[in-house]
């Protein structure tokens, strides 16, 4: 459905009642055959923590590994609870520079 087109990444982290933490990843893209806007949940996975580095690694593994997509085709990113992904207050600050260059 995505083909070689562009996509946006939407990520959310949640803790359940048992204090287990999960990351859900959704891709938004334009369907290649009819031009409709699509949103697909492509991953929900339990993670050890919701630190920026953990979420970043989870997203990279899904996008480039499982889905075989390239970050050069990514045109947007959205994170619920974005303060831990902002880079301003975390160790991911230098990592976010790489993402900016890909856009």
PDB file of N, CA and C in Angstrom:
ATOM      1  N   UNK A   1       0.807  -1.207   0.000  1.00  0.00           N
ATOM      2  CA  UNK A   1       0.000   0.000   0.000  1.00  0.00           C
ATOM      3  C   UNK A   1       0.841   1.256   0.000  1.00  0.00           C
ATOM      4  N   UNK A   2       1.962   1.252   0.740  1.00  0.00           N
ATOM      5  CA  UNK A   2       2.812   2.435   0.794  1.00  0.00           C
ATOM      6  C   UNK A   2       3.688   2.508  -0.449  1.00  0.00           C
ATOM      7  N   UNK A   3       4.150   1.354  -0.899  1.00  0.00           N
ATOM      8  CA  UNK A   3       5.058   1.334  -2.026  1.00  0.00           C
ATOM      9  C   UNK A   3       6.327   2.084  -1.694  1.00  0.00           C
ATOM     10  N   UNK A   4       6.746   2.954  -2.605  1.00  0.00           N
ATOM     11  CA  UNK A   4       7.949   3.754  -2.362  1.00  0.00           C
ATOM     12  C   UNK A   4       7.577   5.192  -2.015  1.00  0.00           C
ATOM     13  N   UNK A   5       6.332   5.401  -1.591  1.00  0.00           N
ATOM     14  CA  UNK A   5       5.850   6.744  -1.282  1.00  0.00           C
ATOM     15  C   UNK A   5       6.312   7.259   0.064  1.00  0.00           C
ATOM     16  N   UNK A   6       5.885   8.475   0.353  1.00  0.00           N
ATOM     17  CA  UNK A   6       6.225   9.139   1.611  1.00  0.00           C
ATOM     18  C   UNK A   6       5.268   8.711   2.725  1.00  0.00           C
ATOM     19  N   UNK A   7       5.703   8.901   3.958  1.00  0.00           N
ATOM     20  CA  UNK A   7       4.879   8.526   5.104  1.00  0.00           C
ATOM     21  C   UNK A   7       5.221   9.405   6.295  1.00  0.00           C
ATOM     22  N   UNK A   8       4.326   9.414   7.262  1.00  0.00           N
ATOM     23  CA  UNK A   8       4.548  10.089   8.538  1.00  0.00           C
ATOM     24  C   UNK A   8       4.484   9.053   9.641  1.00  0.00           C
ATOM     25  N   UNK A   9       5.223   9.321  10.713  1.00  0.00           N
ATOM     26  CA  UNK A   9       5.303   8.421  11.857  1.00  0.00           C
ATOM     27  C   UNK A   9       4.561   9.043  13.031  1.00  0.00           C
ATOM     28  N   UNK A  10       3.674   8.274  13.631  1.00  0.00           N
ATOM     29  CA  UNK A  10       2.996   8.697  14.854  1.00  0.00           C
ATOM     30  C   UNK A  10       3.309   7.646  15.911  1.00  0.00           C
ATOM     31  N   UNK A  11       3.838   8.066  17.048  1.00  0.00           N
ATOM     32  CA  UNK A  11       4.213   7.128  18.108  1.00  0.00           C
ATOM     33  C   UNK A  11       3.586   7.555  19.423  1.00  0.00           C
ATOM     34  N   UNK A  12       3.197   6.572  20.203  1.00  0.00           N
ATOM     35  CA  UNK A  12       2.604   6.825  21.506  1.00  0.00           C
ATOM     36  C   UNK A  12       3.139   5.792  22.479  1.00  0.00           C
ATOM     37  N   UNK A  13       3.421   6.230  23.681  1.00  0.00           N
ATOM     38  CA  UNK A  13       3.836   5.291  24.711  1.00  0.00           C
ATOM     39  C   UNK A  13       2.791   5.295  25.819  1.00  0.00           C
ATOM     40  N   UNK A  14       2.557   4.128  26.367  1.00  0.00           N
ATOM     41  CA  UNK A  14       1.545   3.970  27.413  1.00  0.00           C
ATOM     42  C   UNK A  14       2.032   2.987  28.456  1.00  0.00           C
ATOM     43  N   UNK A  15       1.541   3.192  29.661  1.00  0.00           N
ATOM     44  CA  UNK A  15       1.744   2.217  30.731  1.00  0.00           C
ATOM     45  C   UNK A  15       0.388   1.607  31.053  1.00  0.00           C
ATOM     46  N   UNK A  16       0.351   0.305  31.237  1.00  0.00           N
ATOM     47  CA  UNK A  16      -0.907  -0.344  31.572  1.00  0.00           C
ATOM     48  C   UNK A  16      -1.064  -0.394  33.100  1.00  0.00           C
ATOM     49  N   UNK A  17      -2.173  -0.930  33.543  1.00  0.00           N
ATOM     50  CA  UNK A  17      -2.471  -1.000  34.982  1.00  0.00           C
ATOM     51  C   UNK A  17      -1.412  -1.782  35.755  1.00  0.00           C
ATOM     52  N   UNK A  18      -0.721  -2.701  35.096  1.00  0.00           N
ATOM     53  CA  UNK A  18       0.316  -3.502  35.745  1.00  0.00           C
ATOM     54  C   UNK A  18       1.688  -2.823  35.661  1.00  0.00           C
ATOM     55  N   UNK A  19       1.707  -1.570  35.253  1.00  0.00           N
ATOM     56  CA  UNK A  19       2.924  -0.763  35.127  1.00  0.00           C
ATOM     57  C   UNK A  19       3.898  -1.319  34.099  1.00  0.00           C
ATOM     58  N   UNK A  20       3.348  -1.931  33.086  1.00  0.00           N
ATOM     59  CA  UNK A  20       4.150  -2.359  31.943  1.00  0.00           C
ATOM     60  C   UNK A  20       4.052  -1.270  30.894  1.00  0.00           C
ATOM     61  N   UNK A  21       5.153  -1.014  30.205  1.00  0.00           N
ATOM     62  CA  UNK A  21       5.190   0.085  29.245  1.00  0.00           C
ATOM     63  C   UNK A  21       5.182  -0.444  27.816  1.00  0.00           C
ATOM     64  N   UNK A  22       4.421   0.230  26.959  1.00  0.00           N
ATOM     65  CA  UNK A  22       4.244  -0.175  25.567  1.00  0.00           C
ATOM     66  C   UNK A  22       4.459   1.020  24.648  1.00  0.00           C
ATOM     67  N   UNK A  23       4.912   0.731  23.437  1.00  0.00           N
ATOM     68  CA  UNK A  23       5.006   1.730  22.380  1.00  0.00           C
ATOM     69  C   UNK A  23       4.131   1.246  21.228  1.00  0.00           C
ATOM     70  N   UNK A  24       3.304   2.157  20.707  1.00  0.00           N
ATOM     71  CA  UNK A  24       2.497   1.881  19.528  1.00  0.00           C
ATOM     72  C   UNK A  24       2.972   2.810  18.421  1.00  0.00           C
ATOM     73  N   UNK A  25       3.140   2.251  17.243  1.00  0.00           N
ATOM     74  CA  UNK A  25       3.605   3.003  16.089  1.00  0.00           C
ATOM     75  C   UNK A  25       2.553   2.941  14.987  1.00  0.00           C
ATOM     76  N   UNK A  26       2.186   4.124  14.480  1.00  0.00           N
ATOM     77  CA  UNK A  26       1.201   4.242  13.412  1.00  0.00           C
ATOM     78  C   UNK A  26       1.868   4.953  12.243  1.00  0.00           C
ATOM     79  N   UNK A  27       1.608   4.474  11.029  1.00  0.00           N
ATOM     80  CA  UNK A  27       2.082   5.157   9.835  1.00  0.00           C
ATOM     81  C   UNK A  27       0.898   5.803   9.131  1.00  0.00           C
ATOM     82  N   UNK A  28       1.095   7.018   8.675  1.00  0.00           N
ATOM     83  CA  UNK A  28       0.099   7.721   7.858  1.00  0.00           C
ATOM     84  C   UNK A  28       0.728   7.918   6.480  1.00  0.00           C
ATOM     85  N   UNK A  29      -0.039   7.579   5.441  1.00  0.00           N
ATOM     86  CA  UNK A  29       0.502   7.654   4.088  1.00  0.00           C
ATOM     87  C   UNK A  29      -0.643   7.772   3.090  1.00  0.00           C
ATOM     88  N   UNK A  30      -0.300   8.051   1.851  1.00  0.00           N
ATOM     89  CA  UNK A  30      -1.285   8.116   0.773  1.00  0.00           C
ATOM     90  C   UNK A  30      -1.273   6.771   0.063  1.00  0.00           C
ATOM     91  N   UNK A  31      -2.446   6.151  -0.054  1.00  0.00           N
ATOM     92  CA  UNK A  31      -2.578   4.852  -0.717  1.00  0.00           C
ATOM     93  C   UNK A  31      -2.167   4.993  -2.177  1.00  0.00           C
ATOM     94  N   UNK A  32      -1.358   4.049  -2.662  1.00  0.00           N
ATOM     95  CA  UNK A  32      -0.791   4.167  -4.001  1.00  0.00           C
ATOM     96  C   UNK A  32      -1.823   4.029  -5.120  1.00  0.00           C
ATOM     97  N   UNK A  33      -2.926   3.327  -4.903  1.00  0.00           N
ATOM     98  CA  UNK A  33      -3.859   3.105  -6.002  1.00  0.00           C
ATOM     99  C   UNK A  33      -4.999   4.117  -6.073  1.00  0.00           C
ATOM    100  N   UNK A  34      -5.547   4.520  -4.920  1.00  0.00           N
ATOM    101  CA  UNK A  34      -6.703   5.421  -4.989  1.00  0.00           C
ATOM    102  C   UNK A  34      -6.467   6.801  -4.374  1.00  0.00           C
ATOM    103  N   UNK A  35      -5.274   7.043  -3.843  1.00  0.00           N
ATOM    104  CA  UNK A  35      -4.944   8.359  -3.319  1.00  0.00           C
ATOM    105  C   UNK A  35      -5.568   8.704  -1.978  1.00  0.00           C
ATOM    106  N   UNK A  36      -6.182   7.747  -1.323  1.00  0.00           N
ATOM    107  CA  UNK A  36      -6.800   8.022  -0.025  1.00  0.00           C
ATOM    108  C   UNK A  36      -5.746   8.063   1.078  1.00  0.00           C
ATOM    109  N   UNK A  37      -6.043   8.839   2.124  1.00  0.00           N
ATOM    110  CA  UNK A  37      -5.145   8.927   3.272  1.00  0.00           C
ATOM    111  C   UNK A  37      -5.375   7.711   4.157  1.00  0.00           C
ATOM    112  N   UNK A  38      -4.316   7.021   4.484  1.00  0.00           N
ATOM    113  CA  UNK A  38      -4.401   5.800   5.283  1.00  0.00           C
ATOM    114  C   UNK A  38      -3.640   5.982   6.587  1.00  0.00           C
ATOM    115  N   UNK A  39      -4.135   5.370   7.644  1.00  0.00           N
ATOM    116  CA  UNK A  39      -3.415   5.267   8.914  1.00  0.00           C
ATOM    117  C   UNK A  39      -3.459   3.814   9.337  1.00  0.00           C
ATOM    118  N   UNK A  40      -2.295   3.247   9.551  1.00  0.00           N
ATOM    119  CA  UNK A  40      -2.195   1.841   9.940  1.00  0.00           C
ATOM    120  C   UNK A  40      -1.345   1.698  11.188  1.00  0.00           C
ATOM    121  N   UNK A  41      -1.871   0.994  12.169  1.00  0.00           N
ATOM    122  CA  UNK A  41      -1.072   0.617  13.328  1.00  0.00           C
ATOM    123  C   UNK A  41      -0.162  -0.513  12.871  1.00  0.00           C
ATOM    124  N   UNK A  42       1.128  -0.284  12.936  1.00  0.00           N
ATOM    125  CA  UNK A  42       2.074  -1.277  12.441  1.00  0.00           C
ATOM    126  C   UNK A  42       2.821  -1.996  13.556  1.00  0.00           C
ATOM    127  N   UNK A  43       2.709  -1.464  14.784  1.00  0.00           N
ATOM    128  CA  UNK A  43       3.447  -2.088  15.882  1.00  0.00           C
ATOM    129  C   UNK A  43       2.868  -1.666  17.221  1.00  0.00           C
ATOM    130  N   UNK A  44       2.675  -2.609  18.090  1.00  0.00           N
ATOM    131  CA  UNK A  44       2.468  -2.356  19.515  1.00  0.00           C
ATOM    132  C   UNK A  44       3.362  -3.354  20.225  1.00  0.00           C
ATOM    133  N   UNK A  45       4.294  -2.827  20.998  1.00  0.00           N
ATOM    134  CA  UNK A  45       5.301  -3.697  21.612  1.00  0.00           C
ATOM    135  C   UNK A  45       5.598  -3.239  23.033  1.00  0.00           C
ATOM    136  N   UNK A  46       5.844  -4.204  23.883  1.00  0.00           N
ATOM    137  CA  UNK A  46       6.249  -3.894  25.257  1.00  0.00           C
ATOM    138  C   UNK A  46       7.715  -3.503  25.256  1.00  0.00           C
ATOM    139  N   UNK A  47       8.028  -2.423  25.981  1.00  0.00           N
ATOM    140  CA  UNK A  47       9.406  -1.949  26.098  1.00  0.00           C
ATOM    141  C   UNK A  47       9.806  -1.890  27.561  1.00  0.00           C
ATOM    142  N   UNK A  48      11.100  -1.884  27.816  1.00  0.00           N
ATOM    143  CA  UNK A  48      11.593  -1.845  29.195  1.00  0.00           C
ATOM    144  C   UNK A  48      11.389  -0.487  29.847  1.00  0.00           C
ATOM    145  N   UNK A  49      11.402   0.575  29.018  1.00  0.00           N
ATOM    146  CA  UNK A  49      11.230   1.930  29.531  1.00  0.00           C
ATOM    147  C   UNK A  49      10.777   2.818  28.375  1.00  0.00           C
ATOM    148  N   UNK A  50      10.407   4.043  28.677  1.00  0.00           N
ATOM    149  CA  UNK A  50       9.974   4.970  27.631  1.00  0.00           C
ATOM    150  C   UNK A  50      10.970   6.119  27.474  1.00  0.00           C
ATOM    151  N   UNK A  51      12.233   5.844  27.707  1.00  0.00           N
ATOM    152  CA  UNK A  51      13.279   6.831  27.444  1.00  0.00           C
ATOM    153  C   UNK A  51      13.361   7.069  25.938  1.00  0.00           C
ATOM    154  N   UNK A  52      13.809   8.247  25.560  1.00  0.00           N
ATOM    155  CA  UNK A  52      13.886   8.616  24.150  1.00  0.00           C
ATOM    156  C   UNK A  52      14.713   7.610  23.344  1.00  0.00           C
ATOM    157  N   UNK A  53      15.826   7.167  23.880  1.00  0.00           N
ATOM    158  CA  UNK A  53      16.688   6.230  23.158  1.00  0.00           C
ATOM    159  C   UNK A  53      15.980   4.902  22.884  1.00  0.00           C
ATOM    160  N   UNK A  54      15.186   4.439  23.838  1.00  0.00           N
ATOM    161  CA  UNK A  54      14.447   3.187  23.666  1.00  0.00           C
ATOM    162  C   UNK A  54      13.379   3.332  22.596  1.00  0.00           C
ATOM    163  N   UNK A  55      12.634   4.427  22.653  1.00  0.00           N
ATOM    164  CA  UNK A  55      11.580   4.651  21.657  1.00  0.00           C
ATOM    165  C   UNK A  55      12.195   4.818  20.271  1.00  0.00           C
ATOM    166  N   UNK A  56      13.285   5.557  20.180  1.00  0.00           N
ATOM    167  CA  UNK A  56      13.968   5.758  18.894  1.00  0.00           C
ATOM    168  C   UNK A  56      14.412   4.423  18.305  1.00  0.00           C
ATOM    169  N   UNK A  57      15.030   3.576  19.101  1.00  0.00           N
ATOM    170  CA  UNK A  57      15.497   2.271  18.618  1.00  0.00           C
ATOM    171  C   UNK A  57      14.322   1.401  18.173  1.00  0.00           C
ATOM    172  N   UNK A  58      13.222   1.451  18.911  1.00  0.00           N
ATOM    173  CA  UNK A  58      12.029   0.671  18.563  1.00  0.00           C
ATOM    174  C   UNK A  58      11.480   1.122  17.215  1.00  0.00           C
ATOM    175  N   UNK A  59      11.403   2.443  17.010  1.00  0.00           N
ATOM    176  CA  UNK A  59      10.905   2.980  15.742  1.00  0.00           C
ATOM    177  C   UNK A  59      11.840   2.601  14.596  1.00  0.00           C
ATOM    178  N   UNK A  60      13.135   2.783  14.789  1.00  0.00           N
ATOM    179  CA  UNK A  60      14.097   2.436  13.733  1.00  0.00           C
ATOM    180  C   UNK A  60      14.027   0.964  13.354  1.00  0.00           C
ATOM    181  N   UNK A  61      13.941   0.085  14.358  1.00  0.00           N
ATOM    182  CA  UNK A  61      13.862  -1.355  14.084  1.00  0.00           C
ATOM    183  C   UNK A  61      12.614  -1.695  13.284  1.00  0.00           C
ATOM    184  N   UNK A  62      11.510  -1.064  13.603  1.00  0.00           N
ATOM    185  CA  UNK A  62      10.259  -1.336  12.890  1.00  0.00           C
ATOM    186  C   UNK A  62      10.312  -0.795  11.465  1.00  0.00           C
ATOM    187  N   UNK A  63      10.691   0.471  11.307  1.00  0.00           N
ATOM    188  CA  UNK A  63      10.666   1.119   9.995  1.00  0.00           C
ATOM    189  C   UNK A  63      11.660   0.478   9.033  1.00  0.00           C
ATOM    190  N   UNK A  64      12.918   0.387   9.446  1.00  0.00           N
ATOM    191  CA  UNK A  64      13.936  -0.105   8.525  1.00  0.00           C
ATOM    192  C   UNK A  64      14.049  -1.629   8.524  1.00  0.00           C
ATOM    193  N   UNK A  65      13.715  -2.257   9.636  1.00  0.00           N
ATOM    194  CA  UNK A  65      13.824  -3.713   9.716  1.00  0.00           C
ATOM    195  C   UNK A  65      12.579  -4.426   9.219  1.00  0.00           C
ATOM    196  N   UNK A  66      11.533  -4.378  10.004  1.00  0.00           N
ATOM    197  CA  UNK A  66      10.311  -5.119   9.696  1.00  0.00           C
ATOM    198  C   UNK A  66       9.622  -4.626   8.428  1.00  0.00           C
ATOM    199  N   UNK A  67       9.496  -3.295   8.281  1.00  0.00           N
ATOM    200  CA  UNK A  67       8.736  -2.739   7.159  1.00  0.00           C
ATOM    201  C   UNK A  67       9.583  -2.473   5.918  1.00  0.00           C
ATOM    202  N   UNK A  68      10.898  -2.501   6.062  1.00  0.00           N
ATOM    203  CA  UNK A  68      11.820  -2.268   4.943  1.00  0.00           C
ATOM    204  C   UNK A  68      11.566  -0.918   4.261  1.00  0.00           C
ATOM    205  N   UNK A  69      11.314   0.116   5.074  1.00  0.00           N
ATOM    206  CA  UNK A  69      11.116   1.466   4.561  1.00  0.00           C
ATOM    207  C   UNK A  69      12.359   2.291   4.844  1.00  0.00           C
ATOM    208  N   UNK A  70      12.494   3.386   4.136  1.00  0.00           N
ATOM    209  CA  UNK A  70      13.635   4.276   4.316  1.00  0.00           C
ATOM    210  C   UNK A  70      13.192   5.558   5.009  1.00  0.00           C
ATOM    211  N   UNK A  71      13.998   6.019   5.968  1.00  0.00           N
ATOM    212  CA  UNK A  71      13.688   7.276   6.655  1.00  0.00           C
ATOM    213  C   UNK A  71      13.763   8.472   5.705  1.00  0.00           C
ATOM    214  N   UNK A  72      14.390   8.314   4.562  1.00  0.00           N
ATOM    215  CA  UNK A  72      14.421   9.422   3.606  1.00  0.00           C
ATOM    216  C   UNK A  72      13.038   9.716   3.048  1.00  0.00           C
ATOM    217  N   UNK A  73      12.111   8.782   3.172  1.00  0.00           N
ATOM    218  CA  UNK A  73      10.734   8.968   2.711  1.00  0.00           C
ATOM    219  C   UNK A  73       9.813   9.495   3.816  1.00  0.00           C
ATOM    220  N   UNK A  74      10.321   9.588   5.042  1.00  0.00           N
ATOM    221  CA  UNK A  74       9.520  10.102   6.158  1.00  0.00           C
ATOM    222  C   UNK A  74       9.352  11.607   6.010  1.00  0.00           C
ATOM    223  N   UNK A  75       8.118  12.095   6.145  1.00  0.00           N
ATOM    224  CA  UNK A  75       7.840  13.512   5.986  1.00  0.00           C
ATOM    225  C   UNK A  75       7.257  14.155   7.231  1.00  0.00           C
ATOM    226  N   UNK A  76       7.083  13.397   8.295  1.00  0.00           N
ATOM    227  CA  UNK A  76       6.583  13.975   9.527  1.00  0.00           C
ATOM    228  C   UNK A  76       6.717  13.002  10.673  1.00  0.00           C
ATOM    229  N   UNK A  77       6.773  13.552  11.879  1.00  0.00           N
ATOM    230  CA  UNK A  77       6.856  12.741  13.088  1.00  0.00           C
ATOM    231  C   UNK A  77       5.972  13.371  14.144  1.00  0.00           C
ATOM    232  N   UNK A  78       5.245  12.553  14.876  1.00  0.00           N
ATOM    233  CA  UNK A  78       4.429  13.045  15.984  1.00  0.00           C
ATOM    234  C   UNK A  78       4.550  12.053  17.128  1.00  0.00           C
ATOM    235  N   UNK A  79       4.710  12.606  18.325  1.00  0.00           N
ATOM    236  CA  UNK A  79       4.883  11.773  19.509  1.00  0.00           C
ATOM    237  C   UNK A  79       3.943  12.266  20.589  1.00  0.00           C
ATOM    238  N   UNK A  80       3.106  11.377  21.117  1.00  0.00           N
ATOM    239  CA  UNK A  80       2.305  11.726  22.273  1.00  0.00           C
ATOM    240  C   UNK A  80       3.240  11.647  23.470  1.00  0.00           C
ATOM    241  N   UNK A  81       3.150  12.613  24.367  1.00  0.00           N
ATOM    242  CA  UNK A  81       4.117  12.663  25.461  1.00  0.00           C
ATOM    243  C   UNK A  81       5.468  13.086  24.933  1.00  0.00           C
ATOM    244  N   UNK A  82       5.458  14.060  24.030  1.00  0.00           N
ATOM    245  CA  UNK A  82       6.640  14.424  23.257  1.00  0.00           C
ATOM    246  C   UNK A  82       7.795  14.974  24.090  1.00  0.00           C
ATOM    247  N   UNK A  83       7.583  15.317  25.339  1.00  0.00           N
ATOM    248  CA  UNK A  83       8.674  15.907  26.106  1.00  0.00           C
ATOM    249  C   UNK A  83       9.874  14.972  26.221  1.00  0.00           C
ATOM    250  N   UNK A  84       9.650  13.667  26.249  1.00  0.00           N
ATOM    251  CA  UNK A  84      10.788  12.760  26.356  1.00  0.00           C
ATOM    252  C   UNK A  84      11.438  12.479  25.004  1.00  0.00           C
ATOM    253  N   UNK A  85      10.864  12.989  23.905  1.00  0.00           N
ATOM    254  CA  UNK A  85      11.461  12.821  22.584  1.00  0.00           C
ATOM    255  C   UNK A  85      12.007  14.134  22.030  1.00  0.00           C
ATOM    256  N   UNK A  86      11.883  15.223  22.764  1.00  0.00           N
ATOM    257  CA  UNK A  86      12.222  16.533  22.226  1.00  0.00           C
ATOM    258  C   UNK A  86      13.709  16.718  22.000  1.00  0.00           C
ATOM    259  N   UNK A  87      14.543  16.007  22.736  1.00  0.00           N
ATOM    260  CA  UNK A  87      15.977  16.172  22.600  1.00  0.00           C
ATOM    261  C   UNK A  87      16.516  17.307  23.448  1.00  0.00           C
ATOM    262  N   UNK A  88      15.687  18.274  23.764  1.00  0.00           N
ATOM    263  CA  UNK A  88      16.139  19.417  24.545  1.00  0.00           C
ATOM    264  C   UNK A  88      16.529  18.993  25.957  1.00  0.00           C
ATOM    265  N   UNK A  89      15.845  18.000  26.483  1.00  0.00           N
ATOM    266  CA  UNK A  89      16.078  17.583  27.863  1.00  0.00           C
ATOM    267  C   UNK A  89      16.590  16.155  27.979  1.00  0.00           C
ATOM    268  N   UNK A  90      16.927  15.517  26.866  1.00  0.00           N
ATOM    269  CA  UNK A  90      17.334  14.114  26.924  1.00  0.00           C
ATOM    270  C   UNK A  90      18.636  13.889  26.180  1.00  0.00           C
ATOM    271  N   UNK A  91      19.117  12.663  26.263  1.00  0.00           N
ATOM    272  CA  UNK A  91      20.341  12.284  25.577  1.00  0.00           C
ATOM    273  C   UNK A  91      20.128  12.163  24.084  1.00  0.00           C
ATOM    274  N   UNK A  92      18.890  12.273  23.594  1.00  0.00           N
ATOM    275  CA  UNK A  92      18.621  12.089  22.167  1.00  0.00           C
ATOM    276  C   UNK A  92      18.859  13.346  21.357  1.00  0.00           C
ATOM    277  N   UNK A  93      19.336  14.417  21.979  1.00  0.00           N
ATOM    278  CA  UNK A  93      19.497  15.692  21.275  1.00  0.00           C
ATOM    279  C   UNK A  93      20.360  15.540  20.023  1.00  0.00           C
ATOM    280  N   UNK A  94      21.489  14.898  20.130  1.00  0.00           N
ATOM    281  CA  UNK A  94      22.346  14.742  18.947  1.00  0.00           C
ATOM    282  C   UNK A  94      21.728  13.778  17.956  1.00  0.00           C
ATOM    283  N   UNK A  95      20.955  12.808  18.425  1.00  0.00           N
ATOM    284  CA  UNK A  95      20.294  11.863  17.534  1.00  0.00           C
ATOM    285  C   UNK A  95      19.240  12.569  16.693  1.00  0.00           C
ATOM    286  N   UNK A  96      18.549  13.557  17.260  1.00  0.00           N
ATOM    287  CA  UNK A  96      17.515  14.269  16.526  1.00  0.00           C
ATOM    288  C   UNK A  96      18.098  15.073  15.385  1.00  0.00           C
ATOM    289  N   UNK A  97      19.354  15.465  15.460  1.00  0.00           N
ATOM    290  CA  UNK A  97      20.000  16.184  14.370  1.00  0.00           C
ATOM    291  C   UNK A  97      20.034  15.309  13.119  1.00  0.00           C
ATOM    292  N   UNK A  98      20.255  14.013  13.287  1.00  0.00           N
ATOM    293  CA  UNK A  98      20.268  13.090  12.153  1.00  0.00           C
ATOM    294  C   UNK A  98      18.897  13.039  11.496  1.00  0.00           C
ATOM    295  N   UNK A  99      17.841  13.035  12.283  1.00  0.00           N
ATOM    296  CA  UNK A  99      16.484  12.987  11.741  1.00  0.00           C
ATOM    297  C   UNK A  99      16.164  14.265  10.987  1.00  0.00           C
ATOM    298  N   UNK A 100      16.622  15.407  11.481  1.00  0.00           N
ATOM    299  CA  UNK A 100      16.376  16.673  10.806  1.00  0.00           C
ATOM    300  C   UNK A 100      17.042  16.692   9.429  1.00  0.00           C
ATOM    301  N   UNK A 101      18.234  16.119   9.335  1.00  0.00           N
ATOM    302  CA  UNK A 101      18.941  16.102   8.070  1.00  0.00           C
ATOM    303  C   UNK A 101      18.236  15.226   7.045  1.00  0.00           C
ATOM    304  N   UNK A 102      17.511  14.186   7.485  1.00  0.00           N
ATOM    305  CA  UNK A 102      16.813  13.283   6.570  1.00  0.00           C
ATOM    306  C   UNK A 102      15.590  13.939   5.958  1.00  0.00           C
ATOM    307  N   UNK A 103      15.062  14.971   6.581  1.00  0.00           N
ATOM    308  CA  UNK A 103      13.840  15.616   6.079  1.00  0.00           C
ATOM    309  C   UNK A 103      14.114  16.503   4.958  1.00  0.00           C
TER     310      UNK A 103
END
